């Protein structure tokens, strides 16, 4: 929706993706809007240092969103955005990665639409693309994967009940967001539905930042290695033979990969 369509009494909400973690992976448009905002509403998983771009007189509101610990319930957050815009503010709703890939961005702008609040969406580098790139793991490769699938490892009801038959296929890469808590079940189901236990798998924690850690394993050994390394969220699980390319293609290594 164009900002020219709203009245002078009503503000606008920009749904902005901050990328996977590194500040310089922000888009130019995202950085400009953050600097112009009257209010910034952000999650925990935003790019390092991004709040330093906010004006000193702007309102900054943290709405949380860590696994099983939502500082502000989603419904209340949606209405917060409505209230701030009705106060005539230019609001940046800042999210990690891309707001339309497991970021609940669609839910938030549905509410804005229902209340007649103008909005725009500013895409960001999604965590799968950013973390895989910094781990030296191509998501697609002609010799390994002709398709790539993004899946959530944590459903709305807390279960890990996915279309395992579709996910457990050769010649594809599967990236699980928010899956560390269910990593044992994810690996078990991928094997139960047909992938060999030796199928390559990896976890990338804090991808693209100086705190990045990479664990390289297979479906059988990945859960134990992740536990032994003390890996916690934010982290992505990558399953596919493209993981084997990490050894040759890893170009960013603040810490050596754990094997």
Tab-separated table of C-alpha atoms in Angstrom:
chain	number	residue	atom	x	y	z
A	1	UNK	CA	0.000	0.000	0.000
A	2	UNK	CA	1.421	3.387	-0.931
A	3	UNK	CA	2.068	5.932	1.860
A	4	UNK	CA	0.429	8.567	-0.337
A	5	UNK	CA	-2.921	6.875	0.333
A	6	UNK	CA	-3.076	7.698	4.057
A	7	UNK	CA	-4.279	10.852	5.759
A	8	UNK	CA	-2.044	13.276	7.674
A	9	UNK	CA	-3.619	12.013	10.923
A	10	UNK	CA	-2.606	8.403	10.322
A	11	UNK	CA	0.916	7.092	10.247
A	12	UNK	CA	2.279	4.109	8.416
A	13	UNK	CA	3.871	0.813	9.388
A	14	UNK	CA	6.914	-0.525	7.572
A	15	UNK	CA	7.434	-4.247	8.053
A	16	UNK	CA	11.223	-4.489	7.756
A	17	UNK	CA	13.515	-7.511	7.624
A	18	UNK	CA	16.904	-6.913	9.253
A	19	UNK	CA	18.621	-9.942	7.747
A	20	UNK	CA	20.321	-12.916	9.399
A	21	UNK	CA	22.546	-11.082	11.873
A	22	UNK	CA	25.323	-9.063	10.255
A	23	UNK	CA	24.510	-5.358	10.189
A	24	UNK	CA	25.896	-4.793	6.703
A	25	UNK	CA	23.457	-7.354	5.287
A	26	UNK	CA	20.651	-4.841	5.846
A	27	UNK	CA	19.190	-3.482	2.643
A	28	UNK	CA	19.788	0.194	1.912
A	29	UNK	CA	16.034	0.815	2.098
A	30	UNK	CA	15.782	-0.887	5.489
A	31	UNK	CA	18.614	1.218	6.920
A	32	UNK	CA	17.033	4.434	5.655
A	33	UNK	CA	13.601	3.669	7.076
A	34	UNK	CA	15.038	2.662	10.450
A	35	UNK	CA	16.811	6.024	10.633
A	36	UNK	CA	13.632	7.919	9.733
A	37	UNK	CA	11.251	6.053	12.066
A	38	UNK	CA	9.338	7.707	14.906
A	39	UNK	CA	8.929	4.311	16.579
A	40	UNK	CA	10.750	0.990	16.166
A	41	UNK	CA	9.087	-2.199	17.373
A	42	UNK	CA	11.581	-5.051	17.347
A	43	UNK	CA	12.132	-8.698	18.224
A	44	UNK	CA	15.213	-10.170	19.903
A	45	UNK	CA	16.465	-11.663	16.634
A	46	UNK	CA	17.526	-8.533	14.795
A	47	UNK	CA	20.833	-7.611	13.209
A	48	UNK	CA	23.649	-6.747	15.608
A	49	UNK	CA	23.957	-2.980	16.035
A	50	UNK	CA	20.814	-2.183	14.070
A	51	UNK	CA	19.272	-0.162	16.900
A	52	UNK	CA	22.231	2.216	16.702
A	53	UNK	CA	20.668	3.434	13.441
A	54	UNK	CA	17.510	4.611	15.227
A	55	UNK	CA	17.070	8.338	15.882
A	56	UNK	CA	17.840	9.390	19.451
A	57	UNK	CA	14.337	10.809	19.886
A	58	UNK	CA	12.527	7.783	18.457
A	59	UNK	CA	10.538	5.340	20.567
A	60	UNK	CA	12.070	1.850	20.809
A	61	UNK	CA	9.866	-1.030	21.935
A	62	UNK	CA	11.125	-4.596	22.387
A	63	UNK	CA	8.363	-7.164	21.972
A	64	UNK	CA	10.477	-10.211	22.721
A	65	UNK	CA	9.736	-13.410	20.837
A	66	UNK	CA	12.137	-16.079	21.976
A	67	UNK	CA	11.145	-19.735	21.833
A	68	UNK	CA	8.283	-20.348	24.287
A	69	UNK	CA	8.792	-16.877	25.764
A	70	UNK	CA	6.776	-14.196	24.032
A	71	UNK	CA	7.160	-10.908	25.884
A	72	UNK	CA	4.117	-9.499	24.077
A	73	UNK	CA	1.399	-11.893	22.820
A	74	UNK	CA	0.936	-11.716	19.062
A	75	UNK	CA	-2.586	-10.259	19.211
A	76	UNK	CA	-1.435	-7.470	21.528
A	77	UNK	CA	1.561	-6.769	19.313
A	78	UNK	CA	-0.672	-6.418	16.270
A	79	UNK	CA	-2.829	-3.876	18.086
A	80	UNK	CA	0.256	-2.018	19.324
A	81	UNK	CA	1.222	-1.365	15.718
A	82	UNK	CA	-2.286	-0.078	15.020
A	83	UNK	CA	-2.155	2.262	18.025
A	84	UNK	CA	1.241	3.704	17.120
A	85	UNK	CA	0.174	4.342	13.531
A	86	UNK	CA	-3.053	6.006	14.700
A	87	UNK	CA	-0.877	8.389	16.703
A	88	UNK	CA	0.481	9.573	13.356
A	89	UNK	CA	3.852	7.879	13.699
A	90	UNK	CA	6.080	6.369	11.077
A	91	UNK	CA	6.537	2.905	12.569
A	92	UNK	CA	9.196	0.346	11.682
A	93	UNK	CA	8.269	-3.189	12.706
A	94	UNK	CA	11.733	-4.725	12.697
A	95	UNK	CA	12.228	-8.462	12.375
A	96	UNK	CA	15.195	-10.766	11.945
A	97	UNK	CA	15.674	-12.325	8.526
A	98	UNK	CA	12.780	-11.758	6.158
A	99	UNK	CA	9.386	-10.819	7.643
A	100	UNK	CA	7.442	-13.126	5.317
A	101	UNK	CA	9.466	-16.288	6.011
A	102	UNK	CA	8.403	-17.651	9.413
A	103	UNK	CA	8.327	-14.107	10.753
A	104	UNK	CA	4.556	-13.794	11.267
A	105	UNK	CA	4.646	-10.759	9.045
A	106	UNK	CA	1.530	-11.864	7.196
A	107	UNK	CA	-0.440	-12.050	10.450
A	108	UNK	CA	0.629	-8.558	11.468
A	109	UNK	CA	-0.260	-6.814	8.233
A	110	UNK	CA	-3.580	-8.663	8.091
A	111	UNK	CA	-4.472	-6.765	11.261
A	112	UNK	CA	-3.197	-3.503	9.805
A	113	UNK	CA	-5.348	-4.067	6.729
A	114	UNK	CA	-8.420	-4.767	8.857
A	115	UNK	CA	-7.941	-1.491	10.740
A	116	UNK	CA	-7.200	0.526	7.605
A	117	UNK	CA	-3.580	1.241	8.531
A	118	UNK	CA	-1.242	1.865	5.575
A	119	UNK	CA	1.758	-0.445	5.415
A	120	UNK	CA	4.703	-1.438	3.281
A	121	UNK	CA	6.902	-4.540	3.375
A	122	UNK	CA	10.688	-4.322	3.095
A	123	UNK	CA	12.192	-7.781	2.452
A	124	UNK	CA	15.349	-8.911	4.206
A	125	UNK	CA	17.959	-11.608	3.629
A	126	UNK	CA	16.265	-14.641	5.138
A	127	UNK	CA	18.180	-16.651	7.720
A	128	UNK	CA	18.402	-19.746	5.507
A	129	UNK	CA	20.142	-17.878	2.705
A	130	UNK	CA	22.377	-15.803	4.955
A	131	UNK	CA	23.440	-18.524	7.396
A	132	UNK	CA	24.013	-21.110	4.681
A	133	UNK	CA	26.124	-18.678	2.666
A	134	UNK	CA	28.297	-17.816	5.672
A	135	UNK	CA	28.671	-21.526	6.477
A	136	UNK	CA	29.818	-22.326	2.933
A	137	UNK	CA	26.799	-24.540	2.286
A	138	UNK	CA	25.057	-23.790	-1.035
A	139	UNK	CA	21.339	-24.366	-0.703
A	140	UNK	CA	21.195	-25.627	-4.278
A	141	UNK	CA	23.840	-27.273	-6.453
A	142	UNK	CA	23.462	-29.130	-9.735
A	143	UNK	CA	25.243	-32.187	-8.349
A	144	UNK	CA	23.385	-32.267	-5.040
A	145	UNK	CA	20.055	-30.468	-4.792
A	146	UNK	CA	17.616	-29.309	-7.432
A	147	UNK	CA	15.074	-28.070	-4.880
A	148	UNK	CA	15.255	-26.329	-1.527
A	149	UNK	CA	12.538	-26.338	1.129
A	150	UNK	CA	12.129	-24.104	4.171
A	151	UNK	CA	10.256	-25.742	7.045
A	152	UNK	CA	9.392	-24.698	10.555
A	153	UNK	CA	10.584	-26.977	13.302
A	154	UNK	CA	8.091	-25.523	15.744
A	155	UNK	CA	4.396	-25.420	14.862
A	156	UNK	CA	1.809	-23.136	16.442
A	157	UNK	CA	0.667	-25.879	18.836
A	158	UNK	CA	4.248	-26.746	19.812
A	159	UNK	CA	4.352	-30.024	17.880
A	160	UNK	CA	6.755	-31.110	15.137
A	161	UNK	CA	4.139	-32.706	12.902
A	162	UNK	CA	5.268	-32.002	9.350
A	163	UNK	CA	4.924	-33.577	5.913
A	164	UNK	CA	7.872	-35.867	6.506
A	165	UNK	CA	7.327	-37.858	3.308
A	166	UNK	CA	7.831	-34.700	1.254
A	167	UNK	CA	10.782	-33.521	3.328
A	168	UNK	CA	12.707	-36.811	3.477
A	169	UNK	CA	13.725	-36.949	-0.165
A	170	UNK	CA	17.042	-37.157	-1.911
A	171	UNK	CA	18.366	-34.401	-4.181
A	172	UNK	CA	16.921	-31.597	-2.128
A	173	UNK	CA	17.996	-29.343	0.707
A	174	UNK	CA	15.726	-28.819	3.701
A	175	UNK	CA	16.269	-25.948	6.117
A	176	UNK	CA	14.444	-26.088	9.448
A	177	UNK	CA	13.808	-22.817	11.217
A	178	UNK	CA	13.228	-22.844	15.000
A	179	UNK	CA	14.049	-26.531	15.149
A	180	UNK	CA	16.735	-26.887	17.818
A	181	UNK	CA	14.247	-27.835	20.523
A	182	UNK	CA	12.915	-30.639	18.329
A	183	UNK	CA	16.141	-31.657	16.632
A	184	UNK	CA	16.045	-35.275	17.832
A	185	UNK	CA	12.515	-35.742	16.508
A	186	UNK	CA	13.348	-34.019	13.228
A	187	UNK	CA	16.342	-36.272	12.584
A	188	UNK	CA	14.431	-39.372	13.655
A	189	UNK	CA	11.536	-38.645	11.311
A	190	UNK	CA	13.776	-37.856	8.369
A	191	UNK	CA	15.367	-41.292	8.737
A	192	UNK	CA	12.035	-43.025	9.427
A	193	UNK	CA	10.666	-41.675	6.155
A	194	UNK	CA	13.508	-42.867	3.995
A	195	UNK	CA	16.737	-40.903	4.292
A	196	UNK	CA	19.817	-42.869	5.356
A	197	UNK	CA	21.077	-42.247	8.883
A	198	UNK	CA	24.369	-41.159	7.288
A	199	UNK	CA	22.642	-38.381	5.314
A	200	UNK	CA	24.589	-35.145	5.880
A	201	UNK	CA	23.152	-32.541	8.223
A	202	UNK	CA	24.399	-29.365	9.871
A	203	UNK	CA	23.422	-26.723	12.380
A	204	UNK	CA	24.411	-23.072	12.041
A	205	UNK	CA	24.094	-20.923	15.155
A	206	UNK	CA	24.208	-17.105	15.032
A	207	UNK	CA	24.941	-17.253	11.326
A	208	UNK	CA	26.785	-14.339	9.677
A	209	UNK	CA	27.881	-12.877	13.028
A	210	UNK	CA	31.146	-13.077	14.942
A	211	UNK	CA	29.433	-15.624	17.211
A	212	UNK	CA	28.714	-18.038	14.363
A	213	UNK	CA	29.186	-21.725	15.147
A	214	UNK	CA	28.720	-24.594	12.696
A	215	UNK	CA	28.187	-28.245	13.576
A	216	UNK	CA	28.706	-30.760	10.758
A	217	UNK	CA	27.323	-34.274	11.209
A	218	UNK	CA	24.700	-36.651	9.827
A	219	UNK	CA	21.123	-37.388	10.828
A	220	UNK	CA	22.187	-40.056	13.313
A	221	UNK	CA	24.825	-38.047	15.148
A	222	UNK	CA	23.630	-34.444	14.812
A	223	UNK	CA	21.422	-34.262	17.952
A	224	UNK	CA	24.195	-35.555	20.227
A	225	UNK	CA	26.815	-33.278	18.687
A	226	UNK	CA	24.559	-30.248	19.022
A	227	UNK	CA	23.892	-31.087	22.665
A	228	UNK	CA	27.578	-31.655	23.382
A	229	UNK	CA	28.449	-28.313	21.809
A	230	UNK	CA	25.791	-26.499	23.834
A	231	UNK	CA	24.138	-25.095	20.732
A	232	UNK	CA	20.939	-23.148	21.414
A	233	UNK	CA	18.689	-20.857	19.399
A	234	UNK	CA	19.029	-18.921	17.205
A	235	UNK	CA	20.175	-21.727	14.960
A	236	UNK	CA	19.132	-23.388	11.704
A	237	UNK	CA	19.211	-27.062	10.775
A	238	UNK	CA	20.313	-27.836	7.218
A	239	UNK	CA	19.752	-31.338	5.812
A	240	UNK	CA	21.133	-32.438	2.451
A	241	UNK	CA	24.253	-33.574	0.652
A	242	UNK	CA	25.154	-29.921	0.013
A	243	UNK	CA	26.432	-29.982	3.610
A	244	UNK	CA	29.442	-31.970	2.338
A	245	UNK	CA	30.558	-28.879	0.418
A	246	UNK	CA	31.193	-26.986	3.657
A	247	UNK	CA	34.666	-28.478	3.995
A	248	UNK	CA	35.749	-26.967	0.664
A	249	UNK	CA	33.646	-23.824	0.529
A	250	UNK	CA	33.631	-22.483	4.099
A	251	UNK	CA	35.076	-18.996	3.733
A	252	UNK	CA	33.881	-17.415	6.994
A	253	UNK	CA	35.134	-19.068	10.154
A	254	UNK	CA	35.132	-17.039	13.371
A	255	UNK	CA	35.184	-20.454	15.093
A	256	UNK	CA	36.168	-23.798	13.528
A	257	UNK	CA	33.297	-26.068	12.544
A	258	UNK	CA	32.500	-28.780	15.073
A	259	UNK	CA	32.565	-32.304	13.660
